[in-house]
PDB file of C-alpha atoms in Angstrom:
ATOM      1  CA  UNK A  20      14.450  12.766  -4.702  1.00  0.00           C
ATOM      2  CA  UNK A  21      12.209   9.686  -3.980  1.00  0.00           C
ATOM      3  CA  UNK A  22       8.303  10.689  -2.664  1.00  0.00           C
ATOM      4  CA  UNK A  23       5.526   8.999  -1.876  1.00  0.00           C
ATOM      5  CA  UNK A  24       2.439  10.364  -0.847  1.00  0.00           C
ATOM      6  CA  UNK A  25      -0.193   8.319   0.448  1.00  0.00           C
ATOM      7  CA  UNK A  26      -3.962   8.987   0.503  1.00  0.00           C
ATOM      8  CA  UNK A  27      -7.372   7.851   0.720  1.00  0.00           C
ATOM      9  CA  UNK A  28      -7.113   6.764   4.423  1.00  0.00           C
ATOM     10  CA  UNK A  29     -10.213   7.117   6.981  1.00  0.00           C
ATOM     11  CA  UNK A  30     -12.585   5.775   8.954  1.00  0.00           C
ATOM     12  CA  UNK A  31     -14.997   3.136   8.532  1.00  0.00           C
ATOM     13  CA  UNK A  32     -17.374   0.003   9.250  1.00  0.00           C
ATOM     14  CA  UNK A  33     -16.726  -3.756   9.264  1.00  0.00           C
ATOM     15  CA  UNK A  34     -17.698  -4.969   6.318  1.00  0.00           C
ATOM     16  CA  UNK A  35     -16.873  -1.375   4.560  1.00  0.00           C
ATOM     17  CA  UNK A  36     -14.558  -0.199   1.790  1.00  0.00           C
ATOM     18  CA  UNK A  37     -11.426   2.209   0.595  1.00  0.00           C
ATOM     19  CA  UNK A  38      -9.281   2.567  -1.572  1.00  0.00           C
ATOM     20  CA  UNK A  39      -5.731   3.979  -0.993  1.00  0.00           C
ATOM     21  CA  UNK A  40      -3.232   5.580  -3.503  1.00  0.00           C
ATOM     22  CA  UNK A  41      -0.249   6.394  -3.432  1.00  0.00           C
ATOM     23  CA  UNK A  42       1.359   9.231  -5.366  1.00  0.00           C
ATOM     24  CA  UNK A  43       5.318   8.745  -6.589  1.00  0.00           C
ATOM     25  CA  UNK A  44       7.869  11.345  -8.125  1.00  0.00           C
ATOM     26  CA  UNK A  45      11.695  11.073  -8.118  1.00  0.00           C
ATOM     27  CA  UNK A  46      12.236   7.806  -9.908  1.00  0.00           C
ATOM     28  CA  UNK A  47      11.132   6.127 -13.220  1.00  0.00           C
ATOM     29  CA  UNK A  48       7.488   4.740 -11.113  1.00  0.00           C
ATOM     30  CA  UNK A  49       7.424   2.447 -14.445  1.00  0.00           C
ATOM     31  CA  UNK A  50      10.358  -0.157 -13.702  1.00  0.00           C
ATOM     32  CA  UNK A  51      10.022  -0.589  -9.912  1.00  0.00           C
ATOM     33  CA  UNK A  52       7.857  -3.018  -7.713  1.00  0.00           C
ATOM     34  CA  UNK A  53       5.768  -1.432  -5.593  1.00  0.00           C
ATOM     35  CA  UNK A  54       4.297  -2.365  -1.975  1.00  0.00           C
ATOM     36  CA  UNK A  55       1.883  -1.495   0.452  1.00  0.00           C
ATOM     37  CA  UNK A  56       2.656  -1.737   4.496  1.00  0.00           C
ATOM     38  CA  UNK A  57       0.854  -1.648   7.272  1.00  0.00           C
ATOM     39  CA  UNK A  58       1.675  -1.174  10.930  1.00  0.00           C
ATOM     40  CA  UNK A  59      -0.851  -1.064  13.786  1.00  0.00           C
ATOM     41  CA  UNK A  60      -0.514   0.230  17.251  1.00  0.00           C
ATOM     42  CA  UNK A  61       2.271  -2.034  19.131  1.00  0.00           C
ATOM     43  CA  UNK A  62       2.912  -3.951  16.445  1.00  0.00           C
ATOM     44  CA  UNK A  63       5.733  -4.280  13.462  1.00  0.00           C
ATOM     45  CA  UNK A  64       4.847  -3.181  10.095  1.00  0.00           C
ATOM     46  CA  UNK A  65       4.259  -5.899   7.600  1.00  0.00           C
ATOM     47  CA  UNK A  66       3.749  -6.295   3.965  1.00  0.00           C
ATOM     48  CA  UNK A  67       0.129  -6.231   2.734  1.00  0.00           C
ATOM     49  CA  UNK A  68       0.891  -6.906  -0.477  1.00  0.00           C
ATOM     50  CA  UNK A  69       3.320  -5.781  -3.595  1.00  0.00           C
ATOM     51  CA  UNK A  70       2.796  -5.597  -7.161  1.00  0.00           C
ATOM     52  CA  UNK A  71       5.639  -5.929 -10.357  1.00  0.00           C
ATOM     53  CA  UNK A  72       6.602  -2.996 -12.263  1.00  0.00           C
ATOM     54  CA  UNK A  73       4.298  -3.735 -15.541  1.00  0.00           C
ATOM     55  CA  UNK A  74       1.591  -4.853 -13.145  1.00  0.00           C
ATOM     56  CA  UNK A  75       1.062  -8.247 -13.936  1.00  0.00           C
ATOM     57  CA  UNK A  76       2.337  -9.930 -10.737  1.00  0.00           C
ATOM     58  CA  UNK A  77       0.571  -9.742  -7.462  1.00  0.00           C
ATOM     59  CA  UNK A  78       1.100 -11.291  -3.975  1.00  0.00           C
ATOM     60  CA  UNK A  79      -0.664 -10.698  -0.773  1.00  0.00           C
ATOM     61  CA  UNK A  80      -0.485 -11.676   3.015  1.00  0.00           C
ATOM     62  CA  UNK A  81      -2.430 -14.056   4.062  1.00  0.00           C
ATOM     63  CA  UNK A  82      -4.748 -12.455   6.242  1.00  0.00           C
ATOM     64  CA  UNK A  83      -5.827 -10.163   3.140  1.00  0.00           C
ATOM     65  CA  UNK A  84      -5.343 -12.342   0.155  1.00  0.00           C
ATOM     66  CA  UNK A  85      -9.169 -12.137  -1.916  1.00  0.00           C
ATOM     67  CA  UNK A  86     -10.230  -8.819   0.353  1.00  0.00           C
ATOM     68  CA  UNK A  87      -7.487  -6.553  -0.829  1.00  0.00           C
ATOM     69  CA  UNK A  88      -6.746  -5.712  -4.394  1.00  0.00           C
ATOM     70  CA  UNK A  89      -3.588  -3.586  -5.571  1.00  0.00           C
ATOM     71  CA  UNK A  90      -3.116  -2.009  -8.738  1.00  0.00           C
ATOM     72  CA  UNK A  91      -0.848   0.924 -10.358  1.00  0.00           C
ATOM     73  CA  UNK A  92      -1.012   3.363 -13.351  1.00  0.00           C
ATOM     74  CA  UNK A  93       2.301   3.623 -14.371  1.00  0.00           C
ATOM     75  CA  UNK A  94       1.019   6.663 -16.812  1.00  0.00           C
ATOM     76  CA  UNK A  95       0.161   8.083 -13.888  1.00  0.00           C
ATOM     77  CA  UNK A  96       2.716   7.103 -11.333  1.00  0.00           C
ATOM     78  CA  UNK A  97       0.333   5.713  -9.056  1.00  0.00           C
ATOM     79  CA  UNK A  98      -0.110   2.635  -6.958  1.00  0.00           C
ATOM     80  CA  UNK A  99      -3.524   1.899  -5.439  1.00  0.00           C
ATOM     81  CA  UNK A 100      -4.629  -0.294  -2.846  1.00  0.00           C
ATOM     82  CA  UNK A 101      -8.195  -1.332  -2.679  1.00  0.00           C
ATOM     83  CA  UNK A 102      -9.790  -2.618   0.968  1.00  0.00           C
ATOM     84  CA  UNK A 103     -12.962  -4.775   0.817  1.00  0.00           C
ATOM     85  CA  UNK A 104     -14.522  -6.226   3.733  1.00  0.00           C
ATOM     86  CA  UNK A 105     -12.448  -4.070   5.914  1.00  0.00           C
ATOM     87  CA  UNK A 106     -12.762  -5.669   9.204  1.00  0.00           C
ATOM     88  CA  UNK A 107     -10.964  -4.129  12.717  1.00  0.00           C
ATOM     89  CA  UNK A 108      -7.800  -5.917  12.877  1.00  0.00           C
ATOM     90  CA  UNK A 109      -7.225  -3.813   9.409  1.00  0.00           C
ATOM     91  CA  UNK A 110      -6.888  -0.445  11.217  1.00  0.00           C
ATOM     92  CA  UNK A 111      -3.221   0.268  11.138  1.00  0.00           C
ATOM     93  CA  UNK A 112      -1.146   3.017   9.413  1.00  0.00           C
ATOM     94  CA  UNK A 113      -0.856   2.331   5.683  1.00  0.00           C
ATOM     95  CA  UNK A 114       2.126   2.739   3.719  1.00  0.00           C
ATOM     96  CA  UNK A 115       3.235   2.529  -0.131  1.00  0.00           C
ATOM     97  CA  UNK A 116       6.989   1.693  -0.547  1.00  0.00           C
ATOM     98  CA  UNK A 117       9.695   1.084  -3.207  1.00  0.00           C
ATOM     99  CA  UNK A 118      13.201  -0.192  -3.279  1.00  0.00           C
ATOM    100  CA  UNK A 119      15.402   2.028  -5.382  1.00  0.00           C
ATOM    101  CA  UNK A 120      19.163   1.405  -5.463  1.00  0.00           C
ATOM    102  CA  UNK A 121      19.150  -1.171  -2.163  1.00  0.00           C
ATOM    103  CA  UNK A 122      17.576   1.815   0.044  1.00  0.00           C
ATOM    104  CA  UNK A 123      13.872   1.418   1.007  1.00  0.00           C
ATOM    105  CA  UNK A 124      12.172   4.341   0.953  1.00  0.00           C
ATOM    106  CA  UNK A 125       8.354   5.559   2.637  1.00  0.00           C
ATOM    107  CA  UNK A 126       5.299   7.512   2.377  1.00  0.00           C
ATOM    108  CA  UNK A 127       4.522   9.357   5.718  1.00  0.00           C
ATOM    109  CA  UNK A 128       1.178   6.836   5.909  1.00  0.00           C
ATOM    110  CA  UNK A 129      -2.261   7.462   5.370  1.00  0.00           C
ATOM    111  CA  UNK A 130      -4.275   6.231   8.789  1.00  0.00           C
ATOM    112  CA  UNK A 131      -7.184   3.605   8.416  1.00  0.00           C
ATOM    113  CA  UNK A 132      -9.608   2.717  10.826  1.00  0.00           C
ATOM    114  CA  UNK A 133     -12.234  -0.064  11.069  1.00  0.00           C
ATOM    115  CA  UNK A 134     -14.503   0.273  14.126  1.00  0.00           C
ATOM    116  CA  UNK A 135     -18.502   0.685  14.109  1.00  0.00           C
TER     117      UNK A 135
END
């Protein structure tokens, strides 16, 4: 079955960095898009950004388009997510995702938090 497990979450400063990754088995990693979501406390999750399945197509939201970067090893089976200039309206829960055979599926989330 489909899982994705998240790391690489924690706190930090404005200004600071991390970098998240996400771990898949169950499915052939190598031929599916994969995205990173975030949802913060009273709010709806929302796409941070997604990447295609040989890598060379990014997009990003707007509010993290040139901070965020996301990447994947497909020889590893691993999507990554890294946060620059990580400023407080970034803390939210942070999760990798995949659409496989029209169902959506999630990691459990890996928490970040930006506060000094």
């Amino acid at each position: 079955q489909v899982q994705l497990v998240e790391s690489g979450g924690g706190l930090v400063q404005p200004g600071g960095s991390l970098r998240l990754s996400c771990a898949a088995s169950g499915f052939t990693f190598s031929m599916y898009v994969m995205s990173w979501y975030r949802q913060a406390p009273g709010k709806e999750r929302e796409l941070v950004a997604f990447i295609s399945s040989p890598g060379t197509v990014t997009n990003y939201a707007d509010s993290v388009k040139g901070r965020f970067t996301i990447s994947r090893d497909n020889a590893k089976n691993t999507v990554y997510l890294q946060l620059n200039s990580l400023k407080p309206e970034d803390t939210a829960v942070y999760y990798c995702s995949v659409v496989r055979s029209t169902v959506r599926y999630w990691g459990e989330g890996t928490q970040v938090t930006v506060s000094s």
